[in-house]
Every structure is written in structure tokens, then in C-alpha cells.
mmCIF file of C-alpha atoms in Angstrom:
data_model
loop_
_atom_site.group_PDB
_atom_site.id
_atom_site.type_symbol
_atom_site.label_atom_id
_atom_site.label_comp_id
_atom_site.label_asym_id
_atom_site.label_seq_id
_atom_site.Cartn_x
_atom_site.Cartn_y
_atom_site.Cartn_z
ATOM 1 C CA UNK T 113 304.818 92.753 143.763
ATOM 2 C CA UNK T 114 304.933 89.119 142.740
ATOM 3 C CA UNK T 115 305.324 87.958 139.157
ATOM 4 C CA UNK T 116 301.626 87.174 138.704
ATOM 5 C CA UNK T 117 300.573 90.635 139.858
ATOM 6 C CA UNK T 118 303.247 92.258 137.708
ATOM 7 C CA UNK T 119 302.147 90.274 134.643
ATOM 8 C CA UNK T 120 298.514 91.228 135.267
ATOM 9 C CA UNK T 121 299.489 94.895 135.580
ATOM 10 C CA UNK T 122 301.472 94.821 132.329
ATOM 11 C CA UNK T 123 298.627 93.082 130.493
ATOM 12 C CA UNK T 124 296.150 95.653 131.832
ATOM 13 C CA UNK T 125 298.393 98.458 130.577
ATOM 14 C CA UNK T 126 298.678 96.813 127.160
ATOM 15 C CA UNK T 127 294.902 96.342 126.965
ATOM 16 C CA UNK T 128 294.364 99.970 127.934
ATOM 17 C CA UNK T 129 296.825 101.139 125.269
ATOM 18 C CA UNK T 130 295.115 98.962 122.653
ATOM 19 C CA UNK T 131 291.700 100.324 123.597
ATOM 20 C CA UNK T 132 293.048 103.885 123.421
ATOM 21 C CA UNK T 133 294.390 103.248 119.901
ATOM 22 C CA UNK T 134 291.125 101.642 118.788
ATOM 23 C CA UNK T 135 289.084 104.510 120.226
ATOM 24 C CA UNK T 136 291.344 107.033 118.501
ATOM 25 C CA UNK T 137 290.959 105.228 115.166
ATOM 26 C CA UNK T 138 287.180 105.091 115.581
ATOM 27 C CA UNK T 139 287.059 108.792 116.497
ATOM 28 C CA UNK T 140 289.134 109.718 113.437
ATOM 29 C CA UNK T 141 286.926 107.527 111.264
ATOM 30 C CA UNK T 142 283.788 109.296 112.546
ATOM 31 C CA UNK T 143 285.354 112.721 112.008
ATOM 32 C CA UNK T 144 286.414 111.761 108.495
ATOM 33 C CA UNK T 145 282.922 110.499 107.650
ATOM 34 C CA UNK T 146 281.425 113.829 108.704
ATOM 35 C CA UNK T 147 284.085 116.182 107.373
ATOM 36 C CA UNK T 148 286.365 116.364 104.392
ATOM 37 C CA UNK T 149 287.685 113.364 102.490
ATOM 38 C CA UNK T 150 290.470 111.386 104.088
ATOM 39 C CA UNK T 151 293.956 112.798 103.867
ATOM 40 C CA UNK T 152 296.457 110.346 102.437
ATOM 41 C CA UNK T 153 298.937 109.175 105.032
ATOM 42 C CA UNK T 154 302.579 109.475 104.083
ATOM 43 C CA UNK T 155 303.972 106.147 103.055
ATOM 44 C CA UNK T 156 306.444 104.572 105.417
ATOM 45 C CA UNK T 157 308.445 103.510 102.374
ATOM 46 C CA UNK T 158 308.724 107.130 101.262
ATOM 47 C CA UNK T 159 310.137 108.161 104.650
ATOM 48 C CA UNK T 160 312.584 105.324 105.244
ATOM 49 C CA UNK T 161 315.160 104.318 102.661
ATOM 50 C CA UNK T 162 315.662 100.634 102.259
ATOM 51 C CA UNK T 163 319.109 99.810 103.735
ATOM 52 C CA UNK T 164 320.108 97.472 100.900
ATOM 53 C CA UNK T 165 319.095 99.986 98.234
ATOM 54 C CA UNK T 166 320.918 102.758 100.069
ATOM 55 C CA UNK T 167 324.074 100.625 100.178
ATOM 56 C CA UNK T 168 323.826 99.734 96.507
ATOM 57 C CA UNK T 169 323.358 103.389 95.612
ATOM 58 C CA UNK T 170 326.367 104.394 97.706
ATOM 59 C CA UNK T 171 328.530 101.711 96.103
ATOM 60 C CA UNK T 172 327.511 102.402 92.502
ATOM 61 C CA UNK T 173 327.642 106.200 92.656
#
């Protein structure tokens, strides 16, 4: 497979993945509109400690 064909294949895969994500978001949006109110998504900040804050905490305590 030459570079042009490989690049085209990778771009097609990326487009397909993007379309899958968009379709999933649209499907969830439709389901939410019909059903119960939206569930809050857990915050990324709540799940991942900031590395600088974690270091400061470790040093001061």
C-alpha cells in the first residue's frame, strides 16, 4: 500500500469514528429528550488530581 492509499485509509477510519461519535451523541440526546432528565456527567477534575496540587499536598503534609 503506498503512502497516499494509507493516508486515505487512515482518514476514512477517522471520519468513520467521528461519525460514530456524533451519531452516538445524537442518539443519547434524543433518548434524553424523551426520557428522564439528563444525568450529570462526573467531572474530569473530580476524577483526576492535579499533579501540582498533589505534589504540594504531599510536601506540606
